[in-house]
GROMACS .gro file of C-alpha atoms in nm:
model
  224
    1MET     CA    1   4.542  14.371  10.896
    2ALA     CA    2   4.785  14.645  10.789
    3HIS     CA    3   5.071  14.466  10.972
    4TYR     CA    4   4.986  14.141  10.794
    5LEU     CA    5   4.980  14.313  10.451
    6CYS     CA    6   5.315  14.483  10.519
    7ASP     CA    7   5.471  14.158  10.625
    8ARG     CA    8   5.343  13.981  10.314
    9GLY     CA    9   5.476  14.264  10.102
   10ARG     CA   10   5.824  14.243  10.255
   11ARG     CA   11   5.837  13.861  10.202
   12HIS     CA   12   5.721  13.901   9.840
   13GLY     CA   13   5.983  14.173   9.784
   14ARG     CA   14   6.264  13.951   9.923
   15VAL     CA   15   6.166  13.666   9.692
   16ARG     CA   16   6.153  13.889   9.383
   17HIS     CA   17   6.491  14.049   9.471
   18ARG     CA   18   6.652  13.702   9.507
   19ARG     CA   19   6.532  13.606   9.165
   20LEU     CA   20   6.622  13.934   8.994
   21LEU     CA   21   6.958  14.016   9.148
   22PRO     CA   22   7.260  13.843   8.988
   23ARG     CA   23   7.445  13.588   9.195
   24GLN     CA   24   7.796  13.703   9.275
   25PRO     CA   25   8.046  13.455   9.419
   26PRO     CA   26   8.275  13.583   9.699
   27THR     CA   27   8.596  13.734   9.568
   28GLU     CA   28   8.791  13.624   9.877
   29PRO     CA   29   8.799  13.249   9.929
   30ALA     CA   30   8.937  13.276  10.284
   31THR     CA   31   8.715  13.206  10.588
   32HIS     CA   32   8.604  13.484  10.820
   33ARG     CA   33   8.846  13.372  11.088
   34ALA     CA   34   9.134  13.364  10.841
   35LEU     CA   35   9.048  13.720  10.733
   36LEU     CA   36   9.053  13.839  11.088
   37ARG     CA   37   9.396  13.679  11.140
   38SER     CA   38   9.511  13.845  10.821
   39LEU     CA   39   9.439  14.185  10.975
   40ILE     CA   40   9.710  14.124  11.234
   41THR     CA   41   9.952  14.018  10.965
   42LEU     CA   42   9.875  14.314  10.751
   43TRP     CA   43   9.926  14.552  11.041
   44ARG     CA   44  10.264  14.406  11.116
   45GLN     CA   45  10.379  14.408  10.757
   46GLU     CA   46  10.275  14.759  10.650
   47PRO     CA   47  10.464  15.042  10.821
   48ILE     CA   48  10.284  15.295  10.602
   49LEU     CA   49   9.949  15.168  10.737
   50ARG     CA   50  10.071  15.201  11.096
   51LEU     CA   51  10.202  15.550  11.034
   52HIS     CA   52   9.883  15.685  10.877
   53ALA     CA   53   9.662  15.504  11.127
   54PHE     CA   54   9.845  15.692  11.401
   55LEU     CA   55   9.811  16.019  11.217
   56GLY     CA   56   9.437  15.961  11.167
   57ALA     CA   57   9.392  15.868  11.532
   58MET     CA   58   9.568  16.181  11.652
   59GLY     CA   59   9.381  16.401  11.410
   60PHE     CA   60   9.043  16.273  11.523
   61ALA     CA   61   9.153  16.292  11.886
   62ALA     CA   62   9.228  16.664  11.832
   63PHE     CA   63   8.895  16.710  11.665
   64ASN     CA   64   8.695  16.547  11.947
   65SER     CA   65   8.898  16.713  12.222
   66PHE     CA   66   8.751  17.040  12.091
   67TRP     CA   67   8.396  16.944  12.003
   68THR     CA   68   8.314  16.737  12.311
   69PRO     CA   69   8.376  17.008  12.578
   70LEU     CA   70   8.257  17.293  12.354
   71VAL     CA   71   7.909  17.285  12.498
   72PHE     CA   72   8.052  17.337  12.849
   73HIS     CA   73   8.253  17.637  12.725
   74TYR     CA   74   7.947  17.789  12.558
   75ALA     CA   75   7.738  17.724  12.868
   76ARG     CA   76   7.982  17.958  13.050
   77LEU     CA   77   7.985  18.219  12.774
   78PHE     CA   78   7.617  18.203  12.673
   79PRO     CA   79   7.414  18.084  12.971
   80GLY     CA   80   7.085  17.924  12.858
   81ASP     CA   81   7.179  17.937  12.487
   82ALA     CA   82   7.475  17.703  12.465
   83SER     CA   83   7.313  17.437  12.244
   84ARG     CA   84   7.205  17.689  11.981
   85MET     CA   85   7.552  17.841  11.977
   86VAL     CA   86   7.712  17.500  11.928
   87GLY     CA   87   7.477  17.442  11.641
   88ILE     CA   88   7.570  17.771  11.480
   89THR     CA   89   7.940  17.701  11.519
   90GLY     CA   90   7.901  17.351  11.380
   91PHE     CA   91   7.697  17.474  11.082
   92ILE     CA   92   7.946  17.741  10.984
   93GLY     CA   93   8.255  17.550  11.085
   94VAL     CA   94   8.163  17.245  10.875
   95THR     CA   95   8.246  17.451  10.570
   96GLY     CA   96   8.606  17.371  10.657
   97ALA     CA   97   8.536  17.010  10.564
   98LEU     CA   98   8.512  17.128  10.198
   99ALA     CA   99   8.888  17.126  10.206
  100ALA     CA  100   8.887  16.745  10.215
  101PRO     CA  101   8.815  16.682   9.847
  102LEU     CA  102   9.078  16.947   9.759
  103SER     CA  103   9.353  16.743   9.918
  104GLY     CA  104   9.328  16.435   9.705
  105ARG     CA  105   9.473  16.557   9.380
  106PRO     CA  106   9.745  16.774   9.535
  107SER     CA  107   9.846  16.471   9.740
  108GLU     CA  108   9.908  16.282   9.413
  109ARG     CA  109  10.108  16.570   9.258
  110ILE     CA  110  10.300  16.722   9.554
  111GLY     CA  111  10.308  16.413   9.775
  112ALA     CA  112  10.078  16.298  10.050
  113ARG     CA  113  10.345  16.357  10.314
  114GLY     CA  114  10.380  16.729  10.238
  115ILE     CA  115  10.004  16.786  10.208
  116ASN     CA  116   9.942  16.591  10.528
  117GLY     CA  117  10.199  16.801  10.712
  118ALA     CA  118  10.032  17.123  10.593
  119PHE     CA  119   9.692  17.009  10.712
  120LEU     CA  120   9.827  16.900  11.051
  121GLY     CA  121   9.999  17.238  11.083
  122LEU     CA  122   9.656  17.395  11.015
  123VAL     CA  123   9.512  17.197  11.307
  124VAL     CA  124   9.782  17.339  11.536
  125ALA     CA  125   9.701  17.689  11.404
  126ALA     CA  126   9.333  17.627  11.467
  127PHE     CA  127   9.403  17.565  11.838
  128LEU     CA  128   9.607  17.880  11.862
  129VAL     CA  129   9.309  18.077  11.723
  130LEU     CA  130   9.076  17.894  11.965
  131TRP     CA  131   9.300  17.978  12.257
  132ARG     CA  132   9.346  18.345  12.171
  133ALA     CA  133   8.988  18.414  12.061
  134GLY     CA  134   8.795  18.148  12.243
  135ASP     CA  135   8.578  18.396  12.437
  136PHE     CA  136   8.414  18.521  12.115
  137LEU     CA  137   8.165  18.333  11.894
  138ALA     CA  138   8.341  18.456  11.578
  139GLY     CA  139   8.682  18.339  11.705
  140VAL     CA  140   8.555  17.994  11.798
  141THR     CA  141   8.377  17.960  11.463
  142VAL     CA  142   8.686  18.054  11.266
  143GLY     CA  143   8.896  17.812  11.476
  144ALA     CA  144   8.638  17.537  11.421
  145ALA     CA  145   8.647  17.589  11.041
  146LEU     CA  146   9.027  17.567  11.040
  147LEU     CA  147   9.014  17.258  11.259
  148ASP     CA  148   8.761  17.088  11.033
  149ALA     CA  149   8.969  17.169  10.726
  150GLY     CA  150   9.289  17.038  10.880
  151VAL     CA  151   9.145  16.718  11.020
  152GLN     CA  152   8.946  16.630  10.713
  153GLY     CA  153   9.228  16.713  10.477
  154SER     CA  154   9.470  16.502  10.674
  155HIS     CA  155   9.217  16.218  10.685
  156VAL     CA  156   9.188  16.215  10.303
  157SER     CA  157   9.567  16.236  10.268
  158ASN     CA  158   9.597  15.933  10.499
  159GLN     CA  159   9.348  15.735  10.294
  160THR     CA  160   9.523  15.836   9.965
  161ARG     CA  161   9.846  15.690  10.098
  162ILE     CA  162   9.714  15.363  10.252
  163TYR     CA  163   9.488  15.280   9.955
  164ALA     CA  164   9.794  15.296   9.731
  165LEU     CA  165   9.914  14.981   9.907
  166GLY     CA  166   9.680  14.768   9.695
  167ALA     CA  167   9.319  14.756   9.573
  168ALA     CA  168   9.286  14.390   9.669
  169ILE     CA  169   9.334  14.461  10.038
  170ARG     CA  170   9.141  14.790  10.050
  171ASN     CA  171   8.863  14.661  10.274
  172ARG     CA  172   9.113  14.531  10.535
  173LEU     CA  173   9.309  14.856  10.515
  174THR     CA  174   8.990  15.049  10.581
  175ALA     CA  175   8.902  14.827  10.875
  176LEU     CA  176   9.234  14.880  11.043
  177TYR     CA  177   9.262  15.247  10.965
  178MET     CA  178   8.908  15.330  11.085
  179THR     CA  179   8.948  15.126  11.402
  180ALA     CA  180   9.254  15.332  11.495
  181TYR     CA  181   9.072  15.649  11.381
  182PHE     CA  182   8.774  15.602  11.611
  183ALA     CA  183   8.991  15.486  11.899
  184GLY     CA  184   9.165  15.818  11.865
  185GLY     CA  185   8.837  15.999  11.866
  186ALA     CA  186   8.731  15.825  12.187
  187LEU     CA  187   9.062  15.923  12.343
  188GLY     CA  188   9.015  16.285  12.238
  189SER     CA  189   8.668  16.303  12.387
  190PHE     CA  190   8.799  16.168  12.716
  191VAL     CA  191   9.103  16.394  12.732
  192GLY     CA  192   8.904  16.701  12.620
  193THR     CA  193   8.644  16.651  12.894
  194LEU     CA  194   8.913  16.589  13.155
  195ALA     CA  195   9.099  16.900  13.043
  196TRP     CA  196   8.787  17.110  13.084
  197GLN     CA  197   8.728  16.973  13.433
  198GLU     CA  198   9.087  17.048  13.535
  199ALA     CA  199   9.162  17.387  13.380
  200ARG     CA  200   8.880  17.493  13.150
  201TRP     CA  201   8.929  17.634  12.796
  202PRO     CA  202   9.308  17.683  12.791
  203ALA     CA  203   9.359  17.320  12.882
  204VAL     CA  204   9.117  17.208  12.611
  205CYS     CA  205   9.311  17.401  12.348
  206ALA     CA  206   9.643  17.271  12.480
  207SER     CA  207   9.522  16.908  12.470
  208GLY     CA  208   9.407  16.945  12.111
  209ALA     CA  209   9.729  17.111  12.009
  210VAL     CA  210   9.930  16.826  12.174
  211PHE     CA  211   9.743  16.568  11.973
  212ALA     CA  212   9.810  16.760  11.646
  213LEU     CA  213  10.176  16.813  11.739
  214ALA     CA  214  10.219  16.444  11.815
  215ALA     CA  215  10.089  16.361  11.467
  216LEU     CA  216  10.303  16.625  11.301
  217THR     CA  217  10.619  16.513  11.489
  218ARG     CA  218  10.560  16.153  11.395
  219LEU     CA  219  10.506  16.247  11.030
  220LEU     CA  220  10.822  16.458  11.016
  221ALA     CA  221  11.022  16.182  11.187
  222SER     CA  222  10.913  15.924  10.931
  223ARG     CA  223  11.088  15.870  10.597
  224ARG     CA  224  10.779  15.745  10.422
   0.00000   0.00000   0.00000
């Protein structure tokens, strides 16, 4: 009986919403297939998009190359208490993400390129801290906060730059950028786990630093 009443309520709600909500015609007349093809064209035509998609991918790769094997590192440092320690580090370290909103306006004044370079440099510094003080909870937590700040700040700087390409294509820009971003994250998780298997914590820190340095080098080599 309860299931029947819930189902009737859902159907009634759908009917009411259809009647009350305004009809909005699609803003893009192209077909779904044409829109997908336009993603390839947009990727080829926009070097700024390709640049910042690469920076985002490398930043998220660095991020995941640290967080994925962290539980293995803590299992060695704190046997039987690794999950709780990861939670503590994540809770405190996430404060670094507060730097993300701070990067938007400076990017507009100083330039997204300079701000992005500073945040990527912060990611490199974070891995130096993690390498030197990785055997201590405080050291890892400080490094995690720096890493979060650098990656999130760079991410916002990337979006600031690509969205300036045009409001009309923002959805497609987001689709391409975030596809590259999460592909980089998957790569970072794989490399971080492999680094831990091969040479433990120093290799994890080295792999993350390499991702960040790859992004920083690419940014410095660009003229955009």
